[in-house]
Each structure stands twice: as C-alpha cells, then as structure tokens.
Amino acid sequence: MCTVCGCGEGQTVIDGKDPKKHTHSHDHSDGHDHSHEHPHDHDHSHDHIHEGHDHLHYGNGPAHAHAPGLSQSRMVQIETDILAKNNEYAATNRHLFQQKGIFALNLVSSPGSGKTTLLTRIINDMKSEFQINVVEGDQQTENDAQRIRATGARAVQVNTGKGCHLDGHMIGHALESLSPEEGSLLFIENVGNLVCPAGFDLGEAHKVVILSVTEGEDKPIKYPDMFYASDLMLLTKTDLLPYLDFDIEKCMELALRVNPKIKILQLSAKSGEGMESFAQWIKATRSAQLVGHPSLKASA
Amino acid sequence: MHEMSICESLIQIIEGEAAAQKFKQVLAICLEIGPLAGVELEALHFSYDVVTRGTLAEKSRLEVIELPLNAWCMPCSKNVDVKQRFDACPDCGSYQVQITGGDELRIKNMEVN
C-alpha cells in the first residue's frame, strides 16, 4: 500500500488498466484537477517489528511512497511521547517507593519561597516519628543539602548544572546513593522554578507547590501548569501578612480556579503556625498511600 | 520551558529508532504539540538546529503540527473553545470546564534514509 495516499497495488485489474499502473487524481489549489498514470512495479519487503504487546507496527524496509521528494527516503511512524523516557524512569522510582513503603513528595516553588526553611522545620517536627531523607535539587552549590544535614536527616544534593528541573533519571541516581529506609519519608526539593518541574514526573506520590505571601497572589494563574499539577498548595511566610497587601482569599480562589482539587494550607515556618496541619496532611496522605503495606503498621 | 532538553530527548529517541529500524539519516521529523505542553515553538526550532548538529538528524526539517486545546463544559455538557487552563466557559461563564486534550508532546513520524 502506498503510505502517502493509502491506495492499494497488485489488486487485479481496475477499470481495465494494467494493475501495475494506477491512476492518481490531483486537485490543485488553482481549481483544475487532472489524472495521470505512472508505473508501480518496485519490490518491497514487509517486515514488522513487534515491540512488546502494544501493537505498534513499525514498518521496516522502504515505505513505497510515491509522493514527490519521498522516493528515496521513507516515512517511519513513531507516535512516541517525547517525555516517555522520563516517564519510564519515574515509573521505576514509583515502583521502588511502593515496594519499600516510601512516601515521596516533590516540593516545587519559585526561588526564594522558603522551601529549604520549611523543610528543615518539618523535618525537626517529624524526625522523632519517621526516618526522613531529602533530595536537594539546585543548579549549583551544596548549601541546601548542608542545611538539611544539620537537622540530622540524610540528604543528597543534585546539581542540575544547565538544567532547569529535576528529572526521573536524576532521582533514580540519587536513590541509589541514598538507599532510603523502608517506610521512610522522602522529600524532593525541586529546582526553584514554577514552569519546568511541572512537566516532569519523578515518581512522587504528590507534588506540593509552595507559594510565599511575599509573592504575587496571582501566581496560580501566571503559572497555571504547576498549580494544576500539584495536589497541595502551601501558602507560607504567613507571619509577614500584617506587613503586606497580599489578598489571601483572592489567591486561594485563583488556585482553585486552575485546580479545583488542590488542597490549601497556610503556615509559617518561622512562627510554626500551621506546621501541625502540614504534618497531619503528610501523615494522612501517607497512610492512604500505604494502605495494606506492612511498613504502615510498623510506624502507626 | 526546557526546549533544549526536549530536543535532547528527541535525539535519544531518534538514535534508538535508528538502531531498531536501520536508518542512517533523518531528513525530517514531525511532532504533534498541544498548547498546554509548555513548548515555545520558536525556542524549539532554535534548540533543534543547535542540538542536532553532529547527529544523524543534522540539517533535518522540523515540522510541528499544532493540536487544538479541547475542553468540556460540564453545565453545558458540550465541547467549548477555551484558550487557557483557567478560562471560564465562553457560553455560560462557569469554571467547571474540564480540559480534555492539549498537553500532547509527541513524535508523529520521521522521514529517514
């Protein structure tokens, strides 16, 4: 079959014409159309590669296209998601988390929202109950991992260099060196960026987006992809609210407009206000995630 | 966002396909991209030229099919035309609009030698 127009060949005689010649009608944009014949007696092989059981058939051998300019080359159908590679790595990570009963959160925000301060606070609040590990993503420096290690939690710093986000592969490597304990919590602090990390699954249970009240209340609609991808939004630095014009109601309304399912908590890592709710959310969603897993009993 | 790393993933996929399907050169590649994929097409074309240098896709054509944003308005029970993720239904003004398509980012086919 011709892969350009879909016409068949070698099918007996059509309208009394040589089966090895067939007719093509072309419509032209200038309004006229015409038909012409051309010979069609090239040989071709018909090998198929079957990849797994997903019923993708990749044509092998020349794809008998007779459109102008395609005679020497061939068309290969790919139909592959460009991020499929990342999704495979993420699936591997997720499988590992599931097996070992690890509850992983991917913390995303713009730079300077206070992710690391929040993390050190929640680690100190929860370290008596859980083993906690952290993957720190930053373009450069190991400063954040050091701040985390000061709490006693183990941390691996991933420097992305040129990259604007962590990907599934980087997390896979970080997990190799961390080898997190069964039933532990894993916090992944993504690169400070409200755009790119939205598109990259790392295998986490939930994305948690952090928005500090020193930023604009319209961030949820300025960067909708991130708020859409997250399950929890933390409005942080609420101790500064008396000094700011931040409209908290408006901000929450905009976040819910982008993502009607997002859960919103207000807290201050500095004063500690609201931290208890965040810890409760972690415990509750972790329990829901690990229902039936033996490590849930051990920590309950 | 990250158009450069998208192009690098593209090259990885192309190289994998080249080994599996035994071709040595890519003349053109056709992508399907939705408006919610977060890809800036101009940046993608620029990165593509840079990243493909010295690979089997050097000097190849990058074609992009831009897919539409599809949304379903629940109160109206019909497909509606919105521009962004948080838009209200243009007919009834409700925000109960579910995005049903538009975040595609995939390779459709390649012309190879």
PDB file of C-alpha atoms in Angstrom, chain A residues 49 51 58-60 69-70 72-83 85 162 164-165 195-196 199-200 220-222 224-225 228 257-258 260-261, chain B residues 1-2 5-10 12-13 17 20-23 27 31-33 36-38 84-86 95 98-99 105-113:
ATOM      1  CA  ILE A  49       8.944  -5.126  14.306  1.00  0.00           C
ATOM      2  CA  GLU A  51       7.615  -4.117  20.230  1.00  0.00           C
ATOM      3  CA  TYR A  58       6.955  -0.194  12.740  1.00  0.00           C
ATOM      4  CA  GLY A  59       7.338  -0.664   9.014  1.00  0.00           C
ATOM      5  CA  ASN A  60      10.773  -1.916   8.101  1.00  0.00           C
ATOM      6  CA  GLY A  69      10.509  14.035  -2.937  1.00  0.00           C
ATOM      7  CA  LEU A  70       9.791  10.916  -0.939  1.00  0.00           C
ATOM      8  CA  GLN A  72      14.477   7.863  -1.901  1.00  0.00           C
ATOM      9  CA  SER A  73      13.551   8.128   1.722  1.00  0.00           C
ATOM     10  CA  ARG A  74      10.871   6.505   3.815  1.00  0.00           C
ATOM     11  CA  MET A  75       8.459   7.557   6.478  1.00  0.00           C
ATOM     12  CA  VAL A  76       8.720   5.953   9.885  1.00  0.00           C
ATOM     13  CA  GLN A  77       5.721   6.159  12.203  1.00  0.00           C
ATOM     14  CA  ILE A  78       6.888   6.785  15.733  1.00  0.00           C
ATOM     15  CA  GLU A  79       3.901   8.048  17.752  1.00  0.00           C
ATOM     16  CA  THR A  80       6.100   8.299  20.799  1.00  0.00           C
ATOM     17  CA  ASP A  81       5.644  10.684  23.653  1.00  0.00           C
ATOM     18  CA  ILE A  82       8.781  12.784  23.864  1.00  0.00           C
ATOM     19  CA  LEU A  83       8.744  12.559  27.647  1.00  0.00           C
ATOM     20  CA  LYS A  85      11.827   8.200  28.611  1.00  0.00           C
ATOM     21  CA  LYS A 162      22.409  23.715  32.947  1.00  0.00           C
ATOM     22  CA  CYS A 164      16.002  23.905  34.946  1.00  0.00           C
ATOM     23  CA  HIS A 165      14.351  20.910  36.631  1.00  0.00           C
ATOM     24  CA  VAL A 195       7.485  26.278  34.973  1.00  0.00           C
ATOM     25  CA  CYS A 196       9.586  23.267  34.022  1.00  0.00           C
ATOM     26  CA  GLY A 199       6.156  18.632  33.253  1.00  0.00           C
ATOM     27  CA  PHE A 200       8.491  16.073  34.786  1.00  0.00           C
ATOM     28  CA  PRO A 220      -1.576  30.482  40.325  1.00  0.00           C
ATOM     29  CA  ILE A 221      -2.888  31.908  37.064  1.00  0.00           C
ATOM     30  CA  LYS A 222       0.502  33.199  35.931  1.00  0.00           C
ATOM     31  CA  PRO A 224      -1.153  27.536  35.919  1.00  0.00           C
ATOM     32  CA  ASP A 225       0.630  24.328  34.870  1.00  0.00           C
ATOM     33  CA  TYR A 228      -2.673  22.253  38.091  1.00  0.00           C
ATOM     34  CA  ARG A 257      -9.926  28.034  39.556  1.00  0.00           C
ATOM     35  CA  VAL A 258      -6.858  26.424  37.978  1.00  0.00           C
ATOM     36  CA  PRO A 260     -10.487  22.628  41.792  1.00  0.00           C
ATOM     37  CA  LYS A 261      -8.977  19.635  43.630  1.00  0.00           C
TER      38      LYS A 261
ATOM     39  CA  MET B   1      10.336  25.784  29.035  1.00  0.00           C
ATOM     40  CA  HIS B   2      13.270  23.342  28.664  1.00  0.00           C
ATOM     41  CA  SER B   5      16.228  19.098  26.938  1.00  0.00           C
ATOM     42  CA  ILE B   6      13.169  18.220  24.858  1.00  0.00           C
ATOM     43  CA  CYS B   7      15.431  18.270  21.795  1.00  0.00           C
ATOM     44  CA  GLU B   8      17.952  16.116  23.619  1.00  0.00           C
ATOM     45  CA  SER B   9      15.218  13.560  24.386  1.00  0.00           C
ATOM     46  CA  LEU B  10      14.263  13.735  20.720  1.00  0.00           C
ATOM     47  CA  GLN B  12      17.791   9.928  22.126  1.00  0.00           C
ATOM     48  CA  ILE B  13      14.554   8.604  20.645  1.00  0.00           C
ATOM     49  CA  GLU B  17      14.853   4.161  16.387  1.00  0.00           C
ATOM     50  CA  ALA B  20      15.973  -0.593  15.617  1.00  0.00           C
ATOM     51  CA  GLN B  21      14.883   0.371  12.130  1.00  0.00           C
ATOM     52  CA  LYS B  22      18.253   0.630  10.435  1.00  0.00           C
ATOM     53  CA  PHE B  23      18.393   4.098   9.021  1.00  0.00           C
ATOM     54  CA  LEU B  27      15.568  14.185   6.726  1.00  0.00           C
ATOM     55  CA  LEU B  31       5.950  16.490  16.058  1.00  0.00           C
ATOM     56  CA  GLU B  32       2.484  16.957  17.481  1.00  0.00           C
ATOM     57  CA  ILE B  33       2.323  19.601  20.176  1.00  0.00           C
ATOM     58  CA  LEU B  36      -0.605  23.111  27.133  1.00  0.00           C
ATOM     59  CA  ALA B  37       2.626  21.203  26.508  1.00  0.00           C
ATOM     60  CA  GLY B  38       4.558  24.277  27.614  1.00  0.00           C
ATOM     61  CA  GLN B  84      -6.085  28.620  28.703  1.00  0.00           C
ATOM     62  CA  ARG B  85      -6.421  26.225  31.570  1.00  0.00           C
ATOM     63  CA  PHE B  86      -8.388  28.536  33.878  1.00  0.00           C
ATOM     64  CA  TYR B  95     -15.424  27.498  35.612  1.00  0.00           C
ATOM     65  CA  GLN B  98     -12.500  20.222  32.073  1.00  0.00           C
ATOM     66  CA  ILE B  99      -9.504  20.230  29.761  1.00  0.00           C
ATOM     67  CA  LEU B 105       4.073  16.403  23.088  1.00  0.00           C
ATOM     68  CA  ARG B 106       4.977  13.551  20.819  1.00  0.00           C
ATOM     69  CA  ILE B 107       6.804  12.497  17.694  1.00  0.00           C
ATOM     70  CA  LYS B 108       4.398  11.557  14.943  1.00  0.00           C
ATOM     71  CA  ASN B 109       6.735  10.317  12.257  1.00  0.00           C
ATOM     72  CA  MET B 110      10.095  10.771  10.617  1.00  0.00           C
ATOM     73  CA  GLU B 111      11.345  10.837   7.066  1.00  0.00           C
ATOM     74  CA  VAL B 112      14.534   8.849   7.012  1.00  0.00           C
ATOM     75  CA  ASN B 113      17.158   7.498   4.704  1.00  0.00           C
TER      76      ASN B 113
END
